[in-house]
Each structure stands twice: as structure tokens, then as C-alpha cells.
């Protein structure tokens, strides 16, 4: 069965959609009647992997958070906690000494050992050929040699580390099972990604055949926190079903039709309807640093001209378009850092809508106007714009608002949606320039510093978030200074300088930031709080709400 | 069992909750509660109703300046709650300054930063003792003004560092009276009638949500049993009740579990992405939301809210807290950067 039911789906896809609706309506096969109730979650694009280190999308990141434990997590109030290691870890630079929590067991029943942690860092995260972009960071932090030896109980850092807080280096490292990832004596990431084994709260009881419809059950080897044990009016959530790759209209139907319990990232415009049914739905904030952009190819003969990029920027009606998201959900951005950030200069505003300035910029760039069309070298200027498919489906009015501004200016725009798989393989694989002059998309960041990755010169042929390979010596200089700087004010000044510089150079046209809120069936589910960025970190605290026993 | 009670039990869909208040099923008891009095009681004056807008109103009007005097019966409560809100906002600002002061290099080269950060730590951390810096004379506005403002020019950028006065939390101008028990004092709280609010036993988010929804469901039944309350008003009154329940429960766990408090308080503020100051979103509620976000580690969102608060006349000092919270949000991290589509 497939859950692919986008507006542009094929007939087969539509049949699949009907099958999905029938299944979700409760017409499960008889043998499934005894199965635990599933928390049905409406997600975004279909994941391509279950491995957290390979996650390129927020949907992949969230899926990994259900399956794996990060060695450390930020708990409530910012304290560092761990489900993986015992309390009382000690730092004696350059070593951080840890012991694996007694009884910690992978979902396949294998006890977790320090050898698994050594394997995780040495054989996966530090490997340059593992299909992820983390190897360089891990090499910087841990060095290239085998710094973490199995059973030794400590990890050795290459970087200067503080006596306290060195556990923070492992906040994003998920514990992996050596046994589960090793096939015939070698690590096989691709071959094992459909049978992930972790210590997380849930696991895949069977091979994940379809990545658009992922069913997980509670990890039988992980105890449910005592306070969420069954009470007379609540029960633990034993199973989760994640549905991917559906358009917002279908997701809204599923929520309203009682066929889904949690909608992770609904378009803000649909939220008022849910907000008005407070006895049925809760609308909860999901803290993400998310910003929307148009990435421009600077290698293009005329997009390489700063005046042309400025003109395209000036005709985007940001204030008008953010209103389409619904009140206060979106705010225009003026550069890579978000409004209100300490790194956003207070006097630096988003590019104002100004068609006269746009026309003047184009003339300054040497373009000529002919009957309302702008010409370059005697031919009409045309932009090949690629748009993430989900944005094209769910935010059609916003996307076409951007395009409309360019067409009104006198450009021809050819729009093509890009599927998630193609975005991962081609766009982030460095092939964007072959098919597109500009890309409309959105990034979500765990913290603002992550935005710096978007502007670094490409290093090698691996996947990259610097979509068109933009490279700027001034940026490289600022980044080098920033990473070598320990003074807070100097770092702040460097980032404000970067913000202004990048905004002026326009590798991206910075559009707006969107505040995400999830919809939850409050009449069915209690205790769920979306954790910043990772989302499912606290899923253990959520429970089914049940009627009290008589 | 009387027929009415049976009907009400059916409507509520469950037996009386094992914890929390007994549902106020008797119509006379319901009539003595603030939601019903505010909605239908002709003895509640127009002046009183106008003053209640701060807690249960709607619209775009802003807040009055803190500690503003006024003629309505609600002024005493507003005065008391302004003080609480100022203290909460100041606490966040001082805690942020303290955090920056403890982070090596975070305030490097900023004149007087070490002194003010240390004093800020003493203000918010009982374990730190230090002789407090004297507060300026000249009333509340002088005390809420930056205690120090330093301009630092680096890499061609001009940065301003403003500090709240570390002695603000001990200001004699900011001593709040105990809440009273009048109708005005009870509005938008779980003290429906006279007497204290019902105790809370299960302080998990799940437990508090269930308690809240039971109370709201109980109120739904209460209102249905009141013939004098037009059905068109039910939704409005239930909105007040929901705001009161979630706001009080959030406040109850603000110290012990700020992440849970954040969920509950944001619900009380309407569940909107960016709750702004205005009728129905009063200073204490939004200050608690900011505090919960701060303590739950959502520094940028705390800063955003404080910046919105600082746009209100007389509340500009919240901008100083916002600036410091925003600086904490970008402190160096030891983790690999995460950029996701």
C-alpha cells in the first residue's frame, strides 16, 4: 500500500490513497485487531534513510529520534541528560570517561557496550565514505587515529576541551549497534537501513518495506518511565505509524476525519480551524530555526551580476506574502540570521519592495527592456526555477507570489517541482546548475551557527548545502576569524558583518522565517511536547488518554 | 440521584474526577463563580467589566504602562501583577547576563560587564552572595532604565551592551501584595468561587492536561445547566475558563518543570505562534511564558516575546532582557551543525 497522495500523483497513486483512507478508517485485517493502537503521525517528505548521521531532511531527523538514543540530550532547562551512559561521567582532558548504562539493550535484544560507542564514532561517524558530511567535523574533534578504544570507557578528544561540558560534543552522536550494522565483517549502511536497530523508544519490528508508510512499535527492551505507566485514565503509546509524502489537503482530511493523531508541520494557514476546536485539538509550538530562500546560481552569465540579483530581490513582496501564512506565523528575513538574533544587525532590514529600484538595477547591469520584457544579449531573460515539491504543493500561493513578482518585472520563469529523492541526489549532490538557475526551498537549523555551513566553499564532491557552490573570499576570511575567536563581542561583530555581507552578495534571496506549530488530537493524546528541532525526544512522556475505568 | 445530575454526568462523559475540584454542578454554585458572574450578573458594574479586559478581553489594544493608576476596581490587581511581571522579566534578563558572565569570553572587553554579571548572578542564584549594588533614586522608570550601557566597536560593527540593574529584584517599589479574593481578583484563575483553587497531584504534562480537560468538560456541563446564560455565550465563557485553567496550572509548575509550564502557558495565551501583549494576554501571563521558554532552553523564543513586550510604552526594559537572552542563544556549541531540508 502506498501513502503517496500528492495533488500531482498518478492514478495508481490515487488508488493507493483510497486504500490508505480505507485502512485508516479502521478496516484493518482481522489479524490486526489485537495490535496495539497506533499513534498516526502525518509527516513531510518520504525519508531515504533511517540512519541519523545520514539525515538530510527534518523528516529523516525526526524518524531517527524515535529509533536511536543520542549519547547525550539537552533535557528540560538545558541540563544534559543521558539514556545511554550512567550519571557521573568525568572529564580529564583530553579524555571523557563514560560507562554505558547498566542494562541498556538494543531493540534486537543485544546488550549495548562501550564497544558499540567506539564503533559508532570510529567506524561510522568518522568515516568519510559513509554517505554523510560529518566525517570532517568528527575528525577535527576526535582526530584521525583510533582514539576511542573498545571497552576502554573513555573517548579522547583532539580539540581543546573544557573540564566541564565536554559531553556536549556527543549531543548529536546516536548510539549504533555494531552487530546490526556489520554484514560479513564490514559496515553496510545501505543494506541495513530498512532494519534499523537502536536503543530508542521505538523500533521497526519488521523490515521497513515502504518508506512512505513506516510502522514502529515500542522498543521492548527499553523500560517505559514509571510515571507514564498505565494509570486509570491513560496508557502508554505502544505503536506509531508515520505517513509521509502527502499534500496538506489530504493531511487535513486525515486529521479532521479522525484518521491521524499528530500533524507535525501543517501549513500555518490551516491552523485557525484547528485552534477553534480546542476540546479536540491542541496546537503546539515546534521550535525550529526555519528560513525560506531562493538560491541563485552565481555562475550564470547574468545572475552572476549583483545588480540582477538585487533586482530579483526588490520585486519580492515579502510583507504581502508572509501574510498568506496566517497572522504572525512568518516574518521577513534580511539575511542568514533570523530577526531578533544577536547576530542580525538591528539596523539591517529585509529588502523592501521597490520596482523602480529593480528596473534601475537591471539597466545598470546592461539588460535592456523591450515591450515589457528584459533582454540580455538580444534574448529574453528566462529563469529556470526549481522548487521543492512539498512547497509547490502546500504553499502554491506563496511560491507563485514570488514568481509573479519576477514575471511582472519582465522575466520569463519556468518552474519545475523537485522530488525529495532528486533533491537529495542531484541538488545536494552538486548538480543543481545543470538544470536550474534558481532554487526555492527552506532550511531548518538546530541553531543559528549551522547557517554558516551554507556559505562555506565546497570541500570535495560530497553532498553539500551550498547548493550552487557559491564561494566568497571575504566569507572564508570571516569564518576563519570566527572559528578562531573566543571573545563573545568579537564573534557577534563578525557574524553581524557576515550577515550584512551575505545579504548584499545574495547567494540566496532571503525570504522569511516561519514559526512551526503542530496539531495534536488532545482528546486522544496527552503529555506530548515537541522538542526543539529533534521533535520526538520526549515521546516517552506522551500517552493515550482513556476514559477512567468504572 | 437527581435527574439533572445524571444528565450532567452523561454530558461530561465521565464520573467526577478522582483529583482536582469537584465539578460545580449545582446551578447556584455555578452562578457564584466569576465566569458566570462576569457573563450575566447585572450587579457587576460596567467599570468593573471594562477593567477585566486585561485578563479576558480581546482585540488589539496594548498594555498600559506598568503601575499605571486608574479608577477601576481592577487597578489594585493590575498594580500587583505588574510588579510580578516586572520581576519575572527582570529575572530572565539578569539570569541571561549571569549566564553570559559565566561563559568564558562572552562579555570580553565590555566595560563593567564582569561586575554587573557577577551582581546579576547574585540576584538570581541564592548560592551566590554579594553586597547588592544600590538602586538609583527617581522612581520605577529610573530603576528600569539600563544600569549601564556600553558601546563596543569591532570589525566595523557597532554593538551595544545594555544591562538591567542587578538590584531590581530587591527594589522596594516592587513588593507585591498578596492577591485578594474579590471577583476581580479571581478572574482568569481557577479560584472560581470563594475559596482556594483545587490542589494538583499529578504534575506531569499528561496529568495536568487531563486535569485541565476534565475541568473544562465539567464547565461545559455547568453552563448547559444555566438557562439564563445564552448558548451563544457558552463558547466565550469556556474560552475564559480554558485560559484560566491552563494559565494557573502552567504557573503552578513553572519552577519545577518549565517545559511543561511552557506548553500550558502558551495554551493559555491562545496557542498562537507569537502571542503579543494585549487584552486577554496580560503582563503576568506573557512574562510567565517568557520565563518558561527561557528556563526550558528556548532562548530565541524567549527573546522574541520579550522584544514584543518591550514595544509597549513603559515596558521597554524587557528589550534589555531580550538582547541578553538572544546572546545566550548564540553561545558557542560543541556539536556539529545541523542543517536540514
mmCIF file with all atom_site columns, C-alpha atoms in Angstrom, chain A residues 220-295:
data_model
loop_
_atom_site.group_PDB
_atom_site.id
_atom_site.type_symbol
_atom_site.label_atom_id
_atom_site.label_alt_id
_atom_site.label_comp_id
_atom_site.label_asym_id
_atom_site.label_entity_id
_atom_site.label_seq_id
_atom_site.pdbx_PDB_ins_code
_atom_site.Cartn_x
_atom_site.Cartn_y
_atom_site.Cartn_z
_atom_site.occupancy
_atom_site.B_iso_or_equiv
_atom_site.pdbx_formal_charge
_atom_site.auth_seq_id
_atom_site.auth_comp_id
_atom_site.auth_asym_id
_atom_site.auth_atom_id
_atom_site.pdbx_PDB_model_num
ATOM 1  C CA . UNK A 1 220 ? 10.568  -3.991 24.122 1.00 0.00 ? 220 UNK A CA 1
ATOM 2  C CA . UNK A 1 221 ? 13.969  -3.657 25.771 1.00 0.00 ? 221 UNK A CA 1
ATOM 3  C CA . UNK A 1 222 ? 13.543  -0.095 26.888 1.00 0.00 ? 222 UNK A CA 1
ATOM 4  C CA . UNK A 1 223 ? 11.551  0.402  30.050 1.00 0.00 ? 223 UNK A CA 1
ATOM 5  C CA . UNK A 1 224 ? 8.674   2.828  29.982 1.00 0.00 ? 224 UNK A CA 1
ATOM 6  C CA . UNK A 1 225 ? 9.223   5.584  32.524 1.00 0.00 ? 225 UNK A CA 1
ATOM 7  C CA . UNK A 1 226 ? 7.381   4.791  35.705 1.00 0.00 ? 226 UNK A CA 1
ATOM 8  C CA . UNK A 1 227 ? 5.315   7.932  35.611 1.00 0.00 ? 227 UNK A CA 1
ATOM 9  C CA . UNK A 1 228 ? 3.874   7.040  32.212 1.00 0.00 ? 228 UNK A CA 1
ATOM 10 C CA . UNK A 1 229 ? 2.949   3.501  33.200 1.00 0.00 ? 229 UNK A CA 1
ATOM 11 C CA . UNK A 1 230 ? -0.730  2.826  32.768 1.00 0.00 ? 230 UNK A CA 1
ATOM 12 C CA . UNK A 1 231 ? -2.941  4.807  35.076 1.00 0.00 ? 231 UNK A CA 1
ATOM 13 C CA . UNK A 1 232 ? -6.658  4.577  35.321 1.00 0.00 ? 232 UNK A CA 1
ATOM 14 C CA . UNK A 1 233 ? -7.044  7.283  32.710 1.00 0.00 ? 233 UNK A CA 1
ATOM 15 C CA . UNK A 1 234 ? -4.015  6.894  30.427 1.00 0.00 ? 234 UNK A CA 1
ATOM 16 C CA . UNK A 1 235 ? -1.987  4.214  28.698 1.00 0.00 ? 235 UNK A CA 1
ATOM 17 C CA . UNK A 1 236 ? 1.471   4.208  27.116 1.00 0.00 ? 236 UNK A CA 1
ATOM 18 C CA . UNK A 1 237 ? 1.691   4.572  23.360 1.00 0.00 ? 237 UNK A CA 1
ATOM 19 C CA . UNK A 1 238 ? 2.851   1.211  22.068 1.00 0.00 ? 238 UNK A CA 1
ATOM 20 C CA . UNK A 1 239 ? 2.909   1.795  18.321 1.00 0.00 ? 239 UNK A CA 1
ATOM 21 C CA . UNK A 1 240 ? 3.461   4.631  15.896 1.00 0.00 ? 240 UNK A CA 1
ATOM 22 C CA . UNK A 1 241 ? 2.634   4.883  12.239 1.00 0.00 ? 241 UNK A CA 1
ATOM 23 C CA . UNK A 1 242 ? 4.316   7.642  10.240 1.00 0.00 ? 242 UNK A CA 1
ATOM 24 C CA . UNK A 1 243 ? 2.743   8.648  6.953  1.00 0.00 ? 243 UNK A CA 1
ATOM 25 C CA . UNK A 1 244 ? 4.879   10.588 4.526  1.00 0.00 ? 244 UNK A CA 1
ATOM 26 C CA . UNK A 1 245 ? 4.606   12.340 1.218  1.00 0.00 ? 245 UNK A CA 1
ATOM 27 C CA . UNK A 1 246 ? 1.035   13.541 1.259  1.00 0.00 ? 246 UNK A CA 1
ATOM 28 C CA . UNK A 1 247 ? -0.127  17.001 0.410  1.00 0.00 ? 247 UNK A CA 1
ATOM 29 C CA . UNK A 1 248 ? -1.552  19.302 3.033  1.00 0.00 ? 248 UNK A CA 1
ATOM 30 C CA . UNK A 1 249 ? -5.126  18.993 1.786  1.00 0.00 ? 249 UNK A CA 1
ATOM 31 C CA . UNK A 1 250 ? -5.042  15.240 2.298  1.00 0.00 ? 250 UNK A CA 1
ATOM 32 C CA . UNK A 1 251 ? -3.357  15.596 5.667  1.00 0.00 ? 251 UNK A CA 1
ATOM 33 C CA . UNK A 1 252 ? -6.059  17.999 6.778  1.00 0.00 ? 252 UNK A CA 1
ATOM 34 C CA . UNK A 1 253 ? -8.693  15.478 5.746  1.00 0.00 ? 253 UNK A CA 1
ATOM 35 C CA . UNK A 1 254 ? -6.987  12.751 7.703  1.00 0.00 ? 254 UNK A CA 1
ATOM 36 C CA . UNK A 1 255 ? -6.783  14.899 10.827 1.00 0.00 ? 255 UNK A CA 1
ATOM 37 C CA . UNK A 1 256 ? -10.366 16.054 10.587 1.00 0.00 ? 256 UNK A CA 1
ATOM 38 C CA . UNK A 1 257 ? -11.570 12.559 9.774  1.00 0.00 ? 257 UNK A CA 1
ATOM 39 C CA . UNK A 1 258 ? -10.069 11.088 12.953 1.00 0.00 ? 258 UNK A CA 1
ATOM 40 C CA . UNK A 1 259 ? -7.600  9.099  10.914 1.00 0.00 ? 259 UNK A CA 1
ATOM 41 C CA . UNK A 1 260 ? -4.494  10.796 12.273 1.00 0.00 ? 260 UNK A CA 1
ATOM 42 C CA . UNK A 1 261 ? -3.452  11.964 15.704 1.00 0.00 ? 261 UNK A CA 1
ATOM 43 C CA . UNK A 1 262 ? -0.494  14.236 15.142 1.00 0.00 ? 262 UNK A CA 1
ATOM 44 C CA . UNK A 1 263 ? 0.332   16.544 12.242 1.00 0.00 ? 263 UNK A CA 1
ATOM 45 C CA . UNK A 1 264 ? 3.937   17.585 12.574 1.00 0.00 ? 264 UNK A CA 1
ATOM 46 C CA . UNK A 1 265 ? 4.236   20.593 10.276 1.00 0.00 ? 265 UNK A CA 1
ATOM 47 C CA . UNK A 1 266 ? 0.884   21.771 8.974  1.00 0.00 ? 266 UNK A CA 1
ATOM 48 C CA . UNK A 1 267 ? 0.929   24.909 6.837  1.00 0.00 ? 267 UNK A CA 1
ATOM 49 C CA . UNK A 1 268 ? 0.193   27.783 9.226  1.00 0.00 ? 268 UNK A CA 1
ATOM 50 C CA . UNK A 1 269 ? -2.787  28.862 7.141  1.00 0.00 ? 269 UNK A CA 1
ATOM 51 C CA . UNK A 1 270 ? -4.785  25.765 8.183  1.00 0.00 ? 270 UNK A CA 1
ATOM 52 C CA . UNK A 1 271 ? -4.196  26.247 11.886 1.00 0.00 ? 271 UNK A CA 1
ATOM 53 C CA . UNK A 1 272 ? -7.061  28.618 12.785 1.00 0.00 ? 272 UNK A CA 1
ATOM 54 C CA . UNK A 1 273 ? -9.585  25.874 12.015 1.00 0.00 ? 273 UNK A CA 1
ATOM 55 C CA . UNK A 1 274 ? -7.890  23.554 14.475 1.00 0.00 ? 274 UNK A CA 1
ATOM 56 C CA . UNK A 1 275 ? -7.315  26.282 17.018 1.00 0.00 ? 275 UNK A CA 1
ATOM 57 C CA . UNK A 1 276 ? -11.057 26.902 17.093 1.00 0.00 ? 276 UNK A CA 1
ATOM 58 C CA . UNK A 1 277 ? -11.805 23.319 18.167 1.00 0.00 ? 277 UNK A CA 1
ATOM 59 C CA . UNK A 1 278 ? -9.921  23.407 21.411 1.00 0.00 ? 278 UNK A CA 1
ATOM 60 C CA . UNK A 1 279 ? -11.645 20.447 23.008 1.00 0.00 ? 279 UNK A CA 1
ATOM 61 C CA . UNK A 1 280 ? -10.412 18.266 20.159 1.00 0.00 ? 280 UNK A CA 1
ATOM 62 C CA . UNK A 1 281 ? -7.074  19.693 19.020 1.00 0.00 ? 281 UNK A CA 1
ATOM 63 C CA . UNK A 1 282 ? -4.060  21.260 20.678 1.00 0.00 ? 282 UNK A CA 1
ATOM 64 C CA . UNK A 1 283 ? -1.757  23.471 18.637 1.00 0.00 ? 283 UNK A CA 1
ATOM 65 C CA . UNK A 1 284 ? 1.798   23.367 19.993 1.00 0.00 ? 284 UNK A CA 1
ATOM 66 C CA . UNK A 1 285 ? 4.911   25.309 19.045 1.00 0.00 ? 285 UNK A CA 1
ATOM 67 C CA . UNK A 1 286 ? 7.813   23.431 17.432 1.00 0.00 ? 286 UNK A CA 1
ATOM 68 C CA . UNK A 1 287 ? 10.990  25.440 17.858 1.00 0.00 ? 287 UNK A CA 1
ATOM 69 C CA . UNK A 1 288 ? 12.933  25.396 14.615 1.00 0.00 ? 288 UNK A CA 1
ATOM 70 C CA . UNK A 1 289 ? 15.169  27.987 13.056 1.00 0.00 ? 289 UNK A CA 1
ATOM 71 C CA . UNK A 1 290 ? 13.500  27.728 9.678  1.00 0.00 ? 290 UNK A CA 1
ATOM 72 C CA . UNK A 1 291 ? 14.041  30.107 6.822  1.00 0.00 ? 291 UNK A CA 1
ATOM 73 C CA . UNK A 1 292 ? 12.917  30.176 3.243  1.00 0.00 ? 292 UNK A CA 1
ATOM 74 C CA . UNK A 1 293 ? 15.144  31.238 0.396  1.00 0.00 ? 293 UNK A CA 1
ATOM 75 C CA . UNK A 1 294 ? 15.753  31.478 -3.279 1.00 0.00 ? 294 UNK A CA 1
ATOM 76 C CA . UNK A 1 295 ? 19.279  30.233 -4.005 1.00 0.00 ? 295 UNK A CA 1
#
